Amino acid sequence: MTRPAARSGSRTSADRLARLLNLVPYLLARPGIEVAEAAGDLGVTERQLREDLELLWVCGLPGYGPGDLIDMAFDGDRVTITYDAGIDRPLRLTPDEALALVVALRMLAETPGVANRDAVERALAKIENAAGDLVGAPVAVRLPGEGRRVQELRAAVERRRALRITYYTAARDESTERTIDPLRMLMVDGRAYVEAWCRRAEAVRLFRADRIDAVVELDEPAVVPPQARPHDLRQGVFRPSPDLPLITLRIGRGERWITEYYPCERVEVDGDRWVVSLRVTDLGWARRFVLGLGPDVTVVAPVELAAQVRAQATAALEAYATPVLSAGPAGPVTAR
């Protein structure tokens, strides 16, 4: 089995939802319009527009029975909306809807690195003013991982100050001191990051906020070199590349989640087991990763990774097998 290419379903679904929301008022204003003309105006193919119309036929008001769903009439290649299910009426929020919208906007406003924060704040203010009686008490939102460290980093980024940080690098299992010039705060997969020019690495780096053990704001402005470029994080923080080590594992049924959680270059079926290949930051991280998976995983390649895993597993077993001497109740030394 070869792993399929990454899907763009979320993006396609979002595009289609926006198109469907625009489609009904568009057709209401143009009864009897030709499908070809509507497709041209909307920037889609005739086939896509007909598929959208078929989907509209099963959309409507709760109950979803006769008289609840959007209806339309076809006359040859022309289409007319005959029942819009109330989509042309002004939106009225229920208390639950207003509260959900306020919470969502507050979460967006608190997300590090969000663009157009002013627009979010203005929209939030309008909704709270219009639905103040519905929402009731003020709403406070705290994101997962939001804490003093994130607030401290965000303030430094906004003040454009250089920072000295103590950072734990999980891939190498070590802590280092670095001086960084922050570019922006980001929230990726529920974790806060500060993206900055690292003077030690002389490159742009991402630093997870929860792995920054100490931070000192320096009395100097952040100076980002002209060659510094922000990372493209649309596909996630980790970006596999051919220059990174490639490891191959044979995994059992209980470890197949690896293929969903990590980007794999190859996935093949070998009886009741799968053989997967993926890029890693370094073999030290790969060794700890494999040791944490359990006995249902075998390292196929590279040879040095298999040797490292075998050596550390053997050392761990020998440590458990060594007797530990301690003083017994009466004083003599006993083994346990």
Coordinates of C-alpha atoms in Angstrom, one line a residue:
M1 CA 0.0 0.0 0.0
T2 CA 1.3 3.4 -0.9
R3 CA 0.3 6.3 1.3
P4 CA -2.1 8.7 -0.5
A5 CA -1.2 12.3 -1.0
A6 CA -2.4 14.7 1.7
R7 CA -5.9 15.8 1.1
S8 CA -7.1 19.4 1.0
G9 CA -10.6 18.5 2.2
S10 CA -10.9 21.2 4.8
R11 CA -10.0 23.9 2.3
T12 CA -12.4 22.5 -0.3
S13 CA -15.2 22.3 2.2
A14 CA -14.7 25.8 3.3
D15 CA -14.7 27.1 -0.2
R16 CA -17.9 25.2 -1.0
L17 CA -19.7 26.4 2.1
A18 CA -18.9 30.0 1.1
R19 CA -20.1 29.4 -2.4
L20 CA -23.4 27.8 -1.2
L21 CA -24.1 30.7 1.1
N22 CA -23.7 33.1 -1.8
L23 CA -25.6 30.9 -4.2
V24 CA -29.1 31.3 -2.8
P25 CA -29.2 35.2 -2.7
Y26 CA -27.5 35.2 -6.1
L27 CA -30.2 33.0 -7.6
L28 CA -33.0 34.8 -5.8
A29 CA -31.9 38.0 -7.6
R30 CA -31.8 36.3 -11.0
P31 CA -34.8 34.0 -11.4
G32 CA -34.6 31.8 -14.5
I33 CA -30.9 32.4 -15.1
E34 CA -29.0 29.9 -17.3
V35 CA -26.8 27.4 -15.4
A36 CA -23.9 28.2 -17.8
E37 CA -24.2 32.0 -17.1
A38 CA -24.4 31.4 -13.3
A39 CA -21.4 29.1 -13.4
G40 CA -19.4 31.8 -15.2
D41 CA -20.4 34.5 -12.7
L42 CA -19.5 32.2 -9.8
G43 CA -16.2 31.0 -11.2
V44 CA -17.0 27.3 -11.2
T45 CA -17.8 24.7 -13.9
E46 CA -21.3 23.8 -14.8
R47 CA -20.8 20.3 -13.3
Q48 CA -19.7 21.8 -10.0
L49 CA -22.7 24.2 -10.0
R50 CA -25.1 21.4 -10.6
E51 CA -23.6 19.4 -7.8
D52 CA -24.0 22.5 -5.5
L53 CA -27.7 22.8 -6.6
E54 CA -28.2 19.1 -5.7
L55 CA -26.7 19.8 -2.3
L56 CA -29.0 22.8 -1.8
W57 CA -32.0 20.6 -2.3
V58 CA -31.3 18.8 1.0
C59 CA -30.5 22.0 3.0
G60 CA -33.1 24.0 4.9
L61 CA -34.7 24.5 8.3
P62 CA -34.7 22.1 11.3
G63 CA -37.2 19.4 10.7
Y64 CA -35.9 18.9 7.2
G65 CA -39.3 17.7 5.9
P66 CA -41.6 19.0 3.1
G67 CA -41.8 22.8 3.3
D68 CA -38.6 23.0 5.3
L69 CA -36.0 22.5 2.6
I70 CA -34.8 24.9 -0.1
D71 CA -36.6 24.2 -3.4
M72 CA -36.0 25.2 -6.9
A73 CA -37.4 24.7 -10.4
F74 CA -35.6 23.8 -13.6
D75 CA -36.8 24.9 -17.1
G76 CA -34.3 23.3 -19.5
D77 CA -30.9 24.8 -18.5
R78 CA -32.5 27.6 -16.4
V79 CA -32.9 27.5 -12.7
T80 CA -35.2 29.4 -10.3
I81 CA -35.3 29.3 -6.5
T82 CA -39.0 28.7 -5.5
Y83 CA -38.5 28.5 -1.7
D84 CA -35.4 29.9 0.1
A85 CA -36.2 28.4 3.6
G86 CA -35.9 31.9 5.1
I87 CA -32.3 32.6 4.1
D88 CA -33.3 36.0 2.9
R89 CA -34.4 37.1 6.4
P90 CA -32.1 39.1 8.7
L91 CA -30.1 36.9 11.1
R92 CA -31.4 36.8 14.6
L93 CA -29.1 35.1 17.2
T94 CA -30.4 33.0 20.0
P95 CA -28.7 33.3 23.4
D96 CA -26.7 30.1 22.8
E97 CA -25.7 31.3 19.3
A98 CA -24.6 34.7 20.5
L99 CA -22.6 33.2 23.4
A100 CA -20.9 30.7 21.0
L101 CA -20.0 33.5 18.6
V102 CA -18.6 35.7 21.3
V103 CA -16.5 32.8 22.7
A104 CA -15.2 32.0 19.2
L105 CA -14.2 35.6 18.5
R106 CA -12.6 36.0 21.9
M107 CA -10.5 32.8 21.3
L108 CA -9.5 34.2 17.9
A109 CA -8.5 37.5 19.5
E110 CA -6.4 35.7 22.1
T111 CA -4.6 33.5 19.5
P112 CA -1.0 34.5 19.1
G113 CA -0.1 35.8 15.6
V114 CA -3.6 36.2 14.4
A115 CA -3.8 38.7 11.5
N116 CA -6.3 41.7 11.5
R117 CA -6.8 41.6 15.3
D118 CA -8.4 45.0 15.1
A119 CA -11.1 43.7 12.8
V120 CA -11.7 40.8 15.2
E121 CA -12.0 43.2 18.1
R122 CA -14.4 45.5 16.1
A123 CA -16.6 42.5 15.2
L124 CA -16.6 41.3 18.8
A125 CA -17.6 44.8 20.1
K126 CA -20.5 45.0 17.6
I127 CA -21.9 41.6 18.5
E128 CA -21.5 42.2 22.3
N129 CA -23.3 45.6 21.9
A130 CA -26.1 44.1 19.8
A131 CA -26.5 40.9 21.9
G132 CA -25.5 42.2 25.3
D133 CA -28.8 41.2 27.0
L134 CA -28.6 37.8 25.4
V135 CA -25.0 37.0 26.4
G136 CA -25.4 38.4 29.9
A137 CA -22.2 38.3 32.0
P138 CA -18.8 39.2 30.4
V139 CA -17.0 36.2 28.8
A140 CA -13.4 35.4 29.6
V141 CA -11.5 33.0 27.4
R142 CA -8.2 31.3 28.1
L143 CA -6.6 29.2 25.4
P144 CA -5.0 25.8 26.1
G145 CA -1.4 26.5 27.0
E146 CA -2.1 30.2 27.7
G147 CA -0.1 31.3 30.7
R148 CA 2.3 33.8 32.0
R149 CA 5.1 32.7 29.6
V150 CA 2.9 33.2 26.5
Q151 CA 1.8 36.6 27.7
E152 CA 5.4 37.6 28.5
L153 CA 6.5 36.5 25.0
R154 CA 3.6 38.2 23.3
A155 CA 4.3 41.5 25.1
A156 CA 8.0 41.4 24.1
V157 CA 7.0 40.7 20.5
E158 CA 4.7 43.7 20.5
R159 CA 7.4 45.9 22.0
R160 CA 9.9 44.5 19.4
R161 CA 12.5 43.7 22.1
A162 CA 15.4 41.2 21.8
L163 CA 15.2 38.3 24.3
R164 CA 17.6 36.0 26.0
I165 CA 16.0 32.6 26.5
T166 CA 16.9 29.2 28.0
Y167 CA 15.4 26.7 25.6
Y168 CA 14.9 22.9 25.9
T169 CA 15.4 21.1 22.6
A170 CA 13.6 17.8 22.8
A171 CA 15.2 16.3 19.7
R172 CA 18.7 16.5 21.3
D173 CA 17.4 16.3 25.0
E174 CA 19.4 19.4 25.9
S175 CA 18.9 23.0 27.1
T176 CA 20.8 25.9 25.6
E177 CA 20.9 29.7 26.0
R178 CA 20.1 31.8 23.0
T179 CA 19.6 35.4 22.1
I180 CA 16.7 35.9 19.7
D181 CA 15.0 38.7 17.8
P182 CA 11.3 37.9 17.7
L183 CA 9.3 38.1 14.5
R184 CA 5.8 37.0 15.6
M185 CA 3.8 34.8 17.9
L186 CA 2.0 31.8 16.4
M187 CA -0.6 29.1 17.5
V188 CA -0.1 25.8 15.7
D189 CA -2.0 22.6 16.7
G190 CA -3.0 24.1 20.0
R191 CA 0.6 25.1 21.0
A192 CA 2.1 28.6 21.2
Y193 CA 5.3 29.4 19.4
V194 CA 7.5 32.4 19.0
E195 CA 9.2 32.7 15.6
A196 CA 12.5 34.6 15.8
W197 CA 15.9 35.2 14.3
C198 CA 18.3 33.1 16.4
R199 CA 21.6 34.8 16.7
R200 CA 23.3 31.5 17.6
A201 CA 22.0 29.5 14.6
E202 CA 22.0 32.6 12.4
A203 CA 18.6 31.6 11.0
V204 CA 14.9 31.9 11.7
R205 CA 13.8 29.3 14.2
L206 CA 10.5 28.3 15.9
F207 CA 10.5 28.1 19.7
R208 CA 7.7 26.4 21.6
A209 CA 6.6 28.5 24.5
D210 CA 6.2 25.6 26.9
R211 CA 9.9 24.6 26.2
I212 CA 11.2 28.1 27.1
D213 CA 12.5 27.6 30.7
A214 CA 13.6 31.2 31.2
V215 CA 13.3 34.5 29.4
V216 CA 14.9 37.9 29.9
E217 CA 13.9 40.9 27.9
L218 CA 17.0 42.8 26.8
D219 CA 17.4 46.5 26.8
E220 CA 17.9 46.6 23.0
P221 CA 15.5 46.4 20.1
A222 CA 15.0 43.3 18.1
V223 CA 17.0 43.5 14.9
V224 CA 15.9 41.0 12.2
P225 CA 18.3 40.7 9.2
P226 CA 16.8 41.4 5.8
Q227 CA 17.3 37.8 4.7
A228 CA 15.1 36.5 7.5
R229 CA 11.9 34.9 6.1
P230 CA 8.9 33.5 8.2
H231 CA 8.2 29.8 7.9
D232 CA 5.3 28.6 5.8
L233 CA 3.3 26.6 8.4
R234 CA 0.3 25.7 6.4
Q235 CA 1.4 22.0 6.4
G236 CA 2.5 22.1 10.1
V237 CA 5.6 22.9 12.0
F238 CA 7.7 19.9 10.9
R239 CA 8.6 20.0 7.2
P240 CA 10.3 16.8 6.0
S241 CA 13.1 17.3 3.5
P242 CA 15.5 14.9 1.7
D243 CA 18.5 16.1 3.8
L244 CA 16.9 14.7 7.0
P245 CA 17.5 11.1 8.1
L246 CA 15.0 8.5 6.8
I247 CA 14.0 5.7 9.1
T248 CA 12.0 2.6 8.3
L249 CA 9.9 0.7 10.8
R250 CA 7.9 -2.5 10.8
I251 CA 4.8 -1.9 12.9
G252 CA 1.9 -3.9 14.2
R253 CA -1.8 -3.1 14.3
G254 CA -1.6 -1.1 17.5
E255 CA 1.0 1.3 16.1
R256 CA -0.6 2.1 12.8
W257 CA -1.6 5.5 14.2
I258 CA 2.0 6.6 13.3
T259 CA 0.9 6.9 9.7
E260 CA -1.9 9.3 10.6
Y261 CA 0.1 11.4 13.1
Y262 CA 3.5 11.7 11.3
P263 CA 4.1 12.5 7.6
C264 CA 5.3 9.1 6.0
E265 CA 7.0 8.8 2.7
R266 CA 6.1 5.2 2.2
V267 CA 3.6 2.8 3.7
E268 CA 3.5 -0.9 2.6
V269 CA 1.6 -3.9 3.8
D270 CA 3.7 -6.9 4.9
G271 CA 1.3 -9.6 6.0
D272 CA -0.4 -8.3 9.2
R273 CA 2.3 -5.7 9.7
W274 CA 3.0 -2.4 7.9
V275 CA 6.4 -1.1 6.8
V276 CA 6.6 2.7 7.1
S277 CA 9.3 5.1 6.2
L278 CA 9.5 8.7 7.6
R279 CA 11.9 11.5 8.0
V280 CA 13.1 12.6 11.4
T281 CA 15.0 15.5 12.8
D282 CA 17.9 13.3 14.0
L283 CA 18.5 9.7 15.1
G284 CA 18.6 10.7 18.8
W285 CA 15.0 11.7 18.6
A286 CA 14.2 8.5 16.5
R287 CA 15.8 6.3 19.2
R288 CA 13.7 7.8 22.0
F289 CA 10.6 7.6 19.7
V290 CA 11.1 3.9 19.0
L291 CA 11.9 3.0 22.6
G292 CA 8.6 4.6 23.6
L293 CA 6.5 2.6 21.1
G294 CA 6.9 -0.8 22.7
P295 CA 7.7 -4.3 21.5
D296 CA 5.3 -4.2 18.5
V297 CA 7.9 -2.2 16.5
T298 CA 11.0 -3.3 14.7
V299 CA 13.7 -1.0 13.2
V300 CA 14.4 -2.0 9.6
A301 CA 16.7 0.9 8.7
P302 CA 19.1 2.5 9.3
V303 CA 21.4 -0.1 10.9
E304 CA 22.9 2.4 13.4
L305 CA 19.4 3.3 14.7
A306 CA 18.7 -0.4 15.3
A307 CA 22.0 -0.8 17.1
Q308 CA 21.3 2.3 19.3
V309 CA 17.8 1.0 20.2
R310 CA 19.1 -2.5 20.9
A311 CA 21.9 -1.2 23.1
Q312 CA 19.7 1.1 25.2
A313 CA 17.0 -1.6 25.6
T314 CA 19.7 -4.1 26.7
A315 CA 21.1 -1.6 29.2
A316 CA 17.7 -1.0 30.7
L317 CA 17.0 -4.8 31.1
E318 CA 20.4 -5.2 32.8
A319 CA 19.7 -2.4 35.2
Y320 CA 16.4 -4.2 36.2
A321 CA 18.3 -7.5 36.6
T322 CA 21.0 -6.0 39.0
P323 CA 20.3 -6.7 42.7
V324 CA 19.9 -3.7 44.9
L325 CA 21.4 -3.9 48.3
S326 CA 19.7 -2.4 51.3
A327 CA 19.8 -2.7 55.1
G328 CA 17.2 -5.1 56.5
P329 CA 15.1 -4.5 59.6
A330 CA 17.8 -6.1 61.9
G331 CA 20.7 -4.3 60.3
P332 CA 22.3 -6.9 58.0
V333 CA 22.6 -6.1 54.3
T334 CA 20.0 -7.9 52.2
A335 CA 19.4 -8.2 48.4
R336 CA 16.1 -7.5 46.9

